[in-house]
C-alpha cells in the first residue's frame, strides 16, 4: 500500500500477524525515541500468508504461501512462479523463441540477517541462504522463429549489475530437480532431460549495483546430481568476475 496513491496494483496478501515483545517503552518520557534499530533489537515475530504478485504485463505470476520473520531469520514457504497464461500461450504471445519457466520451492531460508548493515547502508547481508526442494521446469519451442540481436549475459555479469546489493557467505540448494523440455523445429513431440537429487553450493554469493566495485575475484560452485535419475554428475567450477567473465570447470 502506498499512502499517496493507494493500493499497489498486482500485489496482494492477507493473514498478516505481527508480534513484538519486551519493548519496555516509556511513552510518557520526552526522551524516548522509537527507531527501526530499536525495534529490530527486540523479540520480533512477523508472518504474512497468501502473497500474490503479477508482472507488469500480467504474463508471469509469483505466489507465496507464507513469509515468516523470526529473530534474525527470514523464512519463505511454498513459492511458485511461472507464466500466468500457461506455457504455450505465453510463448505464442512472445512470438519468438523464449524460455517458459515454471518453478516450485518448498522453503527458502535467509539466515542471520545483518539488519544494522541494511539500515545504515541499504545492503542485504546474511550468513546463508537455503533453498529446499526446488523444482524447476524449463520449456522452449524451437518451432517458433528465433529473435535476432538477442544478447544473453553471463551469470557473473548479471550479479555485477543487479538492482540491489546482497552478500551472503553461501547459497545452498538441497534436494532439487531441474527438467528441460523442447520442441525441435520439425518434431511432433517434445524431447526432455532432467537432473534429479540436485545439491549445490555457491560461495560466496554477491550481487552489486552497476556502479559499485565487486568485492570478490570469483565464486566457487559445487554440485552433485543424477542425470535422468541414474548417472552421477559432479561439478566443481569457478565463476570469475572480470570480463569476459570466464568459468573454470
PDB file of C-alpha atoms in Angstrom:
ATOM      1  CA  UNK A   1       0.000   0.000   0.000  1.00  0.00           C
ATOM      2  CA  UNK A   2       1.260   3.450  -0.955  1.00  0.00           C
ATOM      3  CA  UNK A   3      -0.054   6.195   1.368  1.00  0.00           C
ATOM      4  CA  UNK A   4      -0.152   8.693  -1.515  1.00  0.00           C
ATOM      5  CA  UNK A   5      -1.515   6.579  -4.389  1.00  0.00           C
ATOM      6  CA  UNK A   6      -3.428   3.865  -2.521  1.00  0.00           C
ATOM      7  CA  UNK A   7      -3.225   0.060  -3.032  1.00  0.00           C
ATOM      8  CA  UNK A   8      -0.315  -1.219  -5.134  1.00  0.00           C
ATOM      9  CA  UNK A   9      -1.554  -2.777  -8.365  1.00  0.00           C
ATOM     10  CA  UNK A  10      -0.864  -6.506  -8.974  1.00  0.00           C
ATOM     11  CA  UNK A  11       0.146  -7.058  -5.334  1.00  0.00           C
ATOM     12  CA  UNK A  12      -1.901  -8.622  -2.540  1.00  0.00           C
ATOM     13  CA  UNK A  13      -1.574 -10.671   0.642  1.00  0.00           C
ATOM     14  CA  UNK A  14      -3.661 -11.407   3.692  1.00  0.00           C
ATOM     15  CA  UNK A  15      -3.301 -13.161   7.017  1.00  0.00           C
ATOM     16  CA  UNK A  16      -0.772 -10.701   8.474  1.00  0.00           C
ATOM     17  CA  UNK A  17       0.471 -11.478  12.004  1.00  0.00           C
ATOM     18  CA  UNK A  18       2.882  -9.198  13.877  1.00  0.00           C
ATOM     19  CA  UNK A  19       4.283  -9.587  17.398  1.00  0.00           C
ATOM     20  CA  UNK A  20       6.922  -7.572  19.257  1.00  0.00           C
ATOM     21  CA  UNK A  21       7.776  -8.436  22.858  1.00  0.00           C
ATOM     22  CA  UNK A  22       9.729  -6.797  25.702  1.00  0.00           C
ATOM     23  CA  UNK A  23       9.659  -3.245  24.336  1.00  0.00           C
ATOM     24  CA  UNK A  24       9.837  -1.541  27.775  1.00  0.00           C
ATOM     25  CA  UNK A  25       8.948   1.820  26.252  1.00  0.00           C
ATOM     26  CA  UNK A  26       8.441   4.953  28.343  1.00  0.00           C
ATOM     27  CA  UNK A  27       5.564   6.514  26.416  1.00  0.00           C
ATOM     28  CA  UNK A  28       5.351   9.472  28.824  1.00  0.00           C
ATOM     29  CA  UNK A  29       9.021  10.428  28.918  1.00  0.00           C
ATOM     30  CA  UNK A  30      10.144  13.073  26.451  1.00  0.00           C
ATOM     31  CA  UNK A  31      13.473  11.388  25.695  1.00  0.00           C
ATOM     32  CA  UNK A  32      12.008   8.128  24.472  1.00  0.00           C
ATOM     33  CA  UNK A  33      12.514   7.628  20.736  1.00  0.00           C
ATOM     34  CA  UNK A  34      11.394   4.672  18.626  1.00  0.00           C
ATOM     35  CA  UNK A  35      13.728   3.827  15.769  1.00  0.00           C
ATOM     36  CA  UNK A  36      13.873   0.852  13.378  1.00  0.00           C
ATOM     37  CA  UNK A  37      17.095  -0.244  15.085  1.00  0.00           C
ATOM     38  CA  UNK A  38      15.334  -0.308  18.487  1.00  0.00           C
ATOM     39  CA  UNK A  39      12.536  -2.489  17.131  1.00  0.00           C
ATOM     40  CA  UNK A  40      14.931  -4.931  15.465  1.00  0.00           C
ATOM     41  CA  UNK A  41      16.829  -5.420  18.712  1.00  0.00           C
ATOM     42  CA  UNK A  42      13.654  -6.737  20.345  1.00  0.00           C
ATOM     43  CA  UNK A  43      11.990 -10.160  20.084  1.00  0.00           C
ATOM     44  CA  UNK A  44      10.304  -9.715  16.703  1.00  0.00           C
ATOM     45  CA  UNK A  45       7.916 -12.157  15.045  1.00  0.00           C
ATOM     46  CA  UNK A  46       6.164 -11.427  11.736  1.00  0.00           C
ATOM     47  CA  UNK A  47       4.262 -13.597   9.261  1.00  0.00           C
ATOM     48  CA  UNK A  48       2.363 -12.961   6.026  1.00  0.00           C
ATOM     49  CA  UNK A  49       0.350 -15.552   4.121  1.00  0.00           C
ATOM     50  CA  UNK A  50      -1.101 -15.942   0.631  1.00  0.00           C
ATOM     51  CA  UNK A  51       1.106 -13.422  -1.158  1.00  0.00           C
ATOM     52  CA  UNK A  52       0.389 -12.861  -4.887  1.00  0.00           C
ATOM     53  CA  UNK A  53       2.297 -10.790  -7.419  1.00  0.00           C
ATOM     54  CA  UNK A  54       1.807 -10.319 -11.175  1.00  0.00           C
ATOM     55  CA  UNK A  55       4.390  -8.943 -13.582  1.00  0.00           C
ATOM     56  CA  UNK A  56       3.705  -5.591 -15.251  1.00  0.00           C
ATOM     57  CA  UNK A  57       2.421  -7.295 -18.417  1.00  0.00           C
ATOM     58  CA  UNK A  58       0.454  -9.830 -16.305  1.00  0.00           C
ATOM     59  CA  UNK A  59       2.095 -12.737 -18.166  1.00  0.00           C
ATOM     60  CA  UNK A  60       4.056 -14.011 -15.149  1.00  0.00           C
ATOM     61  CA  UNK A  61       2.959 -14.608 -11.580  1.00  0.00           C
ATOM     62  CA  UNK A  62       4.522 -15.337  -8.198  1.00  0.00           C
ATOM     63  CA  UNK A  63       2.587 -16.946  -5.357  1.00  0.00           C
ATOM     64  CA  UNK A  64       3.907 -17.438  -1.818  1.00  0.00           C
ATOM     65  CA  UNK A  65       2.182 -19.485   0.836  1.00  0.00           C
ATOM     66  CA  UNK A  66       3.829 -17.875   3.849  1.00  0.00           C
ATOM     67  CA  UNK A  67       6.541 -15.371   4.768  1.00  0.00           C
ATOM     68  CA  UNK A  68       7.848 -15.541   8.333  1.00  0.00           C
ATOM     69  CA  UNK A  69      10.399 -13.477  10.199  1.00  0.00           C
ATOM     70  CA  UNK A  70      11.739 -14.851  13.461  1.00  0.00           C
ATOM     71  CA  UNK A  71      14.653 -13.246  15.298  1.00  0.00           C
ATOM     72  CA  UNK A  72      17.274 -12.782  12.533  1.00  0.00           C
ATOM     73  CA  UNK A  73      15.954 -15.358  10.050  1.00  0.00           C
ATOM     74  CA  UNK A  74      13.581 -14.854   7.130  1.00  0.00           C
ATOM     75  CA  UNK A  75      11.635 -17.953   6.003  1.00  0.00           C
ATOM     76  CA  UNK A  76       9.600 -18.069   2.801  1.00  0.00           C
ATOM     77  CA  UNK A  77       7.469 -21.170   2.212  1.00  0.00           C
ATOM     78  CA  UNK A  78       5.598 -22.720  -0.725  1.00  0.00           C
ATOM     79  CA  UNK A  79       6.821 -20.444  -3.513  1.00  0.00           C
ATOM     80  CA  UNK A  80       5.510 -20.953  -7.041  1.00  0.00           C
ATOM     81  CA  UNK A  81       6.217 -18.889 -10.138  1.00  0.00           C
ATOM     82  CA  UNK A  82       5.707 -19.099 -13.885  1.00  0.00           C
ATOM     83  CA  UNK A  83       3.550 -17.952 -16.801  1.00  0.00           C
ATOM     84  CA  UNK A  84       0.094 -16.901 -15.654  1.00  0.00           C
ATOM     85  CA  UNK A  85      -1.461 -17.883 -19.012  1.00  0.00           C
ATOM     86  CA  UNK A  86       0.147 -21.312 -19.447  1.00  0.00           C
ATOM     87  CA  UNK A  87       3.454 -22.070 -21.175  1.00  0.00           C
ATOM     88  CA  UNK A  88       2.103 -22.442 -24.728  1.00  0.00           C
ATOM     89  CA  UNK A  89       0.033 -19.257 -24.585  1.00  0.00           C
ATOM     90  CA  UNK A  90       2.978 -17.452 -23.027  1.00  0.00           C
ATOM     91  CA  UNK A  91       5.375 -18.458 -25.810  1.00  0.00           C
ATOM     92  CA  UNK A  92       2.838 -17.728 -28.534  1.00  0.00           C
ATOM     93  CA  UNK A  93       2.299 -14.241 -27.123  1.00  0.00           C
ATOM     94  CA  UNK A  94       6.069 -13.704 -27.114  1.00  0.00           C
ATOM     95  CA  UNK A  95       6.071 -14.565 -30.828  1.00  0.00           C
ATOM     96  CA  UNK A  96       9.644 -15.886 -30.846  1.00  0.00           C
ATOM     97  CA  UNK A  97      11.810 -18.489 -29.132  1.00  0.00           C
ATOM     98  CA  UNK A  98      11.999 -17.955 -25.394  1.00  0.00           C
ATOM     99  CA  UNK A  99      12.064 -19.998 -22.197  1.00  0.00           C
ATOM    100  CA  UNK A 100       8.860 -20.616 -20.286  1.00  0.00           C
ATOM    101  CA  UNK A 101       9.956 -21.324 -16.715  1.00  0.00           C
ATOM    102  CA  UNK A 102       7.748 -22.812 -14.001  1.00  0.00           C
ATOM    103  CA  UNK A 103       9.139 -23.249 -10.516  1.00  0.00           C
ATOM    104  CA  UNK A 104       8.273 -24.500  -7.060  1.00  0.00           C
ATOM    105  CA  UNK A 105      10.349 -24.077  -3.903  1.00  0.00           C
ATOM    106  CA  UNK A 106       9.188 -25.693  -0.689  1.00  0.00           C
ATOM    107  CA  UNK A 107      11.170 -23.362   1.570  1.00  0.00           C
ATOM    108  CA  UNK A 108      13.755 -20.561   1.330  1.00  0.00           C
ATOM    109  CA  UNK A 109      15.608 -19.604   4.499  1.00  0.00           C
ATOM    110  CA  UNK A 110      17.744 -16.490   4.814  1.00  0.00           C
ATOM    111  CA  UNK A 111      19.789 -16.967   7.985  1.00  0.00           C
ATOM    112  CA  UNK A 112      21.380 -14.420  10.294  1.00  0.00           C
ATOM    113  CA  UNK A 113      20.402 -11.211   8.527  1.00  0.00           C
ATOM    114  CA  UNK A 114      22.502  -8.164   9.422  1.00  0.00           C
ATOM    115  CA  UNK A 115      19.804  -5.522   9.870  1.00  0.00           C
ATOM    116  CA  UNK A 116      22.255  -2.889  11.023  1.00  0.00           C
ATOM    117  CA  UNK A 117      24.010  -3.117   7.650  1.00  0.00           C
ATOM    118  CA  UNK A 118      20.689  -2.753   5.840  1.00  0.00           C
ATOM    119  CA  UNK A 119      19.508   0.204   7.910  1.00  0.00           C
ATOM    120  CA  UNK A 120      22.807   2.057   7.582  1.00  0.00           C
ATOM    121  CA  UNK A 121      23.871   1.159   4.015  1.00  0.00           C
ATOM    122  CA  UNK A 122      20.780  -0.387   2.371  1.00  0.00           C
ATOM    123  CA  UNK A 123      22.707  -3.627   1.785  1.00  0.00           C
ATOM    124  CA  UNK A 124      21.258  -7.073   2.466  1.00  0.00           C
ATOM    125  CA  UNK A 125      23.846  -9.179   4.252  1.00  0.00           C
ATOM    126  CA  UNK A 126      23.315 -12.622   5.770  1.00  0.00           C
ATOM    127  CA  UNK A 127      25.148 -15.818   6.612  1.00  0.00           C
ATOM    128  CA  UNK A 128      23.448 -18.361   4.351  1.00  0.00           C
ATOM    129  CA  UNK A 129      20.508 -18.900   2.015  1.00  0.00           C
ATOM    130  CA  UNK A 130      18.952 -22.371   1.864  1.00  0.00           C
ATOM    131  CA  UNK A 131      16.612 -23.443  -0.962  1.00  0.00           C
ATOM    132  CA  UNK A 132      14.864 -26.679  -0.048  1.00  0.00           C
ATOM    133  CA  UNK A 133      13.059 -28.933  -2.551  1.00  0.00           C
ATOM    134  CA  UNK A 134      13.493 -26.745  -5.616  1.00  0.00           C
ATOM    135  CA  UNK A 135      11.602 -27.881  -8.747  1.00  0.00           C
ATOM    136  CA  UNK A 136      12.383 -26.040 -11.985  1.00  0.00           C
ATOM    137  CA  UNK A 137      10.707 -26.762 -15.347  1.00  0.00           C
ATOM    138  CA  UNK A 138      12.132 -25.037 -18.426  1.00  0.00           C
ATOM    139  CA  UNK A 139      10.321 -25.304 -21.766  1.00  0.00           C
ATOM    140  CA  UNK A 140      11.344 -23.991 -25.198  1.00  0.00           C
ATOM    141  CA  UNK A 141       9.532 -24.251 -28.533  1.00  0.00           C
ATOM    142  CA  UNK A 142      12.067 -24.145 -31.361  1.00  0.00           C
ATOM    143  CA  UNK A 143       9.278 -24.231 -33.938  1.00  0.00           C
ATOM    144  CA  UNK A 144       8.877 -20.507 -33.265  1.00  0.00           C
ATOM    145  CA  UNK A 145      11.173 -18.024 -35.060  1.00  0.00           C
ATOM    146  CA  UNK A 146      14.464 -17.055 -33.424  1.00  0.00           C
ATOM    147  CA  UNK A 147      14.653 -13.404 -32.391  1.00  0.00           C
ATOM    148  CA  UNK A 148      17.661 -11.627 -33.867  1.00  0.00           C
ATOM    149  CA  UNK A 149      20.086  -9.472 -31.919  1.00  0.00           C
ATOM    150  CA  UNK A 150      19.425 -11.106 -28.557  1.00  0.00           C
ATOM    151  CA  UNK A 151      22.338 -10.780 -26.110  1.00  0.00           C
ATOM    152  CA  UNK A 152      22.422 -13.238 -23.221  1.00  0.00           C
ATOM    153  CA  UNK A 153      24.768 -12.024 -20.460  1.00  0.00           C
ATOM    154  CA  UNK A 154      26.873 -14.394 -18.400  1.00  0.00           C
ATOM    155  CA  UNK A 155      25.646 -15.084 -14.829  1.00  0.00           C
ATOM    156  CA  UNK A 156      28.573 -13.069 -13.420  1.00  0.00           C
ATOM    157  CA  UNK A 157      27.503 -10.061 -15.482  1.00  0.00           C
ATOM    158  CA  UNK A 158      24.002 -10.256 -14.017  1.00  0.00           C
ATOM    159  CA  UNK A 159      25.366 -10.475 -10.470  1.00  0.00           C
ATOM    160  CA  UNK A 160      27.595  -7.439 -11.027  1.00  0.00           C
ATOM    161  CA  UNK A 161      24.733  -5.361 -12.440  1.00  0.00           C
ATOM    162  CA  UNK A 162      21.856  -6.119 -10.098  1.00  0.00           C
ATOM    163  CA  UNK A 163      19.202  -3.701  -8.892  1.00  0.00           C
ATOM    164  CA  UNK A 164      20.161  -4.129  -5.220  1.00  0.00           C
ATOM    165  CA  UNK A 165      23.082  -5.154  -3.003  1.00  0.00           C
ATOM    166  CA  UNK A 166      23.159  -8.639  -1.499  1.00  0.00           C
ATOM    167  CA  UNK A 167      26.014 -10.523   0.171  1.00  0.00           C
ATOM    168  CA  UNK A 168      25.825 -13.966   1.780  1.00  0.00           C
ATOM    169  CA  UNK A 169      28.545 -16.431   2.677  1.00  0.00           C
ATOM    170  CA  UNK A 170      26.867 -19.197   0.675  1.00  0.00           C
ATOM    171  CA  UNK A 171      23.730 -20.266  -1.182  1.00  0.00           C
ATOM    172  CA  UNK A 172      22.766 -23.930  -0.820  1.00  0.00           C
ATOM    173  CA  UNK A 173      20.225 -25.890  -2.871  1.00  0.00           C
ATOM    174  CA  UNK A 174      19.077 -29.091  -1.188  1.00  0.00           C
ATOM    175  CA  UNK A 175      17.168 -31.919  -2.898  1.00  0.00           C
ATOM    176  CA  UNK A 176      16.340 -30.088  -6.132  1.00  0.00           C
ATOM    177  CA  UNK A 177      15.260 -31.200  -9.605  1.00  0.00           C
ATOM    178  CA  UNK A 178      15.614 -29.381 -12.937  1.00  0.00           C
ATOM    179  CA  UNK A 179      13.670 -30.527 -16.014  1.00  0.00           C
ATOM    180  CA  UNK A 180      14.155 -29.241 -19.547  1.00  0.00           C
ATOM    181  CA  UNK A 181      11.781 -29.831 -22.469  1.00  0.00           C
ATOM    182  CA  UNK A 182      11.879 -28.534 -26.022  1.00  0.00           C
ATOM    183  CA  UNK A 183      10.147 -28.921 -29.340  1.00  0.00           C
ATOM    184  CA  UNK A 184      12.663 -29.321 -32.167  1.00  0.00           C
ATOM    185  CA  UNK A 185      11.801 -27.375 -35.382  1.00  0.00           C
ATOM    186  CA  UNK A 186      10.079 -30.321 -37.109  1.00  0.00           C
ATOM    187  CA  UNK A 187       9.176 -32.585 -34.201  1.00  0.00           C
ATOM    188  CA  UNK A 188       5.701 -33.714 -33.208  1.00  0.00           C
ATOM    189  CA  UNK A 189       6.568 -34.375 -29.569  1.00  0.00           C
ATOM    190  CA  UNK A 190       8.935 -32.587 -27.188  1.00  0.00           C
ATOM    191  CA  UNK A 191      12.192 -34.119 -26.022  1.00  0.00           C
ATOM    192  CA  UNK A 192      13.196 -33.897 -22.384  1.00  0.00           C
ATOM    193  CA  UNK A 193      16.047 -34.289 -19.927  1.00  0.00           C
ATOM    194  CA  UNK A 194      16.176 -33.876 -16.168  1.00  0.00           C
ATOM    195  CA  UNK A 195      18.651 -33.632 -13.308  1.00  0.00           C
ATOM    196  CA  UNK A 196      17.369 -35.051 -10.023  1.00  0.00           C
ATOM    197  CA  UNK A 197      18.683 -35.247  -6.449  1.00  0.00           C
ATOM    198  CA  UNK A 198      20.398 -31.898  -7.033  1.00  0.00           C
ATOM    199  CA  UNK A 199      22.523 -30.444  -4.245  1.00  0.00           C
ATOM    200  CA  UNK A 200      24.559 -27.315  -4.931  1.00  0.00           C
ATOM    201  CA  UNK A 201      26.637 -24.729  -3.079  1.00  0.00           C
ATOM    202  CA  UNK A 202      27.717 -21.281  -4.317  1.00  0.00           C
ATOM    203  CA  UNK A 203      30.190 -19.404  -2.099  1.00  0.00           C
ATOM    204  CA  UNK A 204      30.391 -16.509  -1.723  1.00  0.00           C
ATOM    205  CA  UNK A 205      27.190 -15.221  -3.360  1.00  0.00           C
ATOM    206  CA  UNK A 206      27.196 -11.480  -4.031  1.00  0.00           C
ATOM    207  CA  UNK A 207      25.035  -9.064  -6.024  1.00  0.00           C
ATOM    208  CA  UNK A 208      26.030  -5.431  -6.554  1.00  0.00           C
ATOM    209  CA  UNK A 209      24.720  -2.438  -8.435  1.00  0.00           C
ATOM    210  CA  UNK A 210      26.310  -1.457 -11.726  1.00  0.00           C
ATOM    211  CA  UNK A 211      28.477   1.403 -10.478  1.00  0.00           C
ATOM    212  CA  UNK A 212      29.894  -0.471  -7.474  1.00  0.00           C
ATOM    213  CA  UNK A 213      33.201  -2.315  -7.271  1.00  0.00           C
ATOM    214  CA  UNK A 214      32.789  -6.071  -6.976  1.00  0.00           C
ATOM    215  CA  UNK A 215      34.353  -7.362  -3.723  1.00  0.00           C
ATOM    216  CA  UNK A 216      35.426 -10.851  -4.880  1.00  0.00           C
ATOM    217  CA  UNK A 217      37.528 -12.308  -7.672  1.00  0.00           C
ATOM    218  CA  UNK A 218      35.482 -15.484  -8.118  1.00  0.00           C
ATOM    219  CA  UNK A 219      32.719 -17.696  -6.711  1.00  0.00           C
ATOM    220  CA  UNK A 220      33.031 -21.428  -6.097  1.00  0.00           C
ATOM    221  CA  UNK A 221      30.226 -23.611  -7.486  1.00  0.00           C
ATOM    222  CA  UNK A 222      29.988 -27.216  -6.338  1.00  0.00           C
ATOM    223  CA  UNK A 223      27.122 -29.508  -7.269  1.00  0.00           C
ATOM    224  CA  UNK A 224      26.159 -33.152  -7.480  1.00  0.00           C
ATOM    225  CA  UNK A 225      23.109 -34.570  -9.230  1.00  0.00           C
ATOM    226  CA  UNK A 226      21.775 -37.580 -11.152  1.00  0.00           C
ATOM    227  CA  UNK A 227      21.176 -37.371 -14.901  1.00  0.00           C
ATOM    228  CA  UNK A 228      17.777 -38.901 -15.732  1.00  0.00           C
ATOM    229  CA  UNK A 229      17.730 -40.341 -12.215  1.00  0.00           C
ATOM    230  CA  UNK A 230      20.727 -42.632 -12.790  1.00  0.00           C
ATOM    231  CA  UNK A 231      24.055 -41.204 -13.997  1.00  0.00           C
ATOM    232  CA  UNK A 232      26.039 -39.465 -11.255  1.00  0.00           C
ATOM    233  CA  UNK A 233      27.206 -35.967 -12.244  1.00  0.00           C
ATOM    234  CA  UNK A 234      29.611 -33.858 -10.160  1.00  0.00           C
ATOM    235  CA  UNK A 235      30.559 -30.250 -10.856  1.00  0.00           C
ATOM    236  CA  UNK A 236      33.381 -28.139  -9.453  1.00  0.00           C
ATOM    237  CA  UNK A 237      33.698 -24.710 -11.026  1.00  0.00           C
ATOM    238  CA  UNK A 238      34.915 -21.165 -10.506  1.00  0.00           C
ATOM    239  CA  UNK A 239      32.982 -18.170 -11.827  1.00  0.00           C
ATOM    240  CA  UNK A 240      35.313 -15.209 -12.386  1.00  0.00           C
ATOM    241  CA  UNK A 241      34.032 -11.628 -12.190  1.00  0.00           C
ATOM    242  CA  UNK A 242      36.299  -9.881 -14.673  1.00  0.00           C
ATOM    243  CA  UNK A 243      35.251  -9.539 -18.295  1.00  0.00           C
ATOM    244  CA  UNK A 244      34.709 -11.598 -20.383  1.00  0.00           C
ATOM    245  CA  UNK A 245      33.525 -13.496 -17.281  1.00  0.00           C
ATOM    246  CA  UNK A 246      35.205 -16.893 -17.824  1.00  0.00           C
ATOM    247  CA  UNK A 247      34.315 -20.076 -15.935  1.00  0.00           C
ATOM    248  CA  UNK A 248      36.831 -22.712 -14.899  1.00  0.00           C
ATOM    249  CA  UNK A 249      35.230 -26.172 -14.750  1.00  0.00           C
TER     250      UNK A 249
END
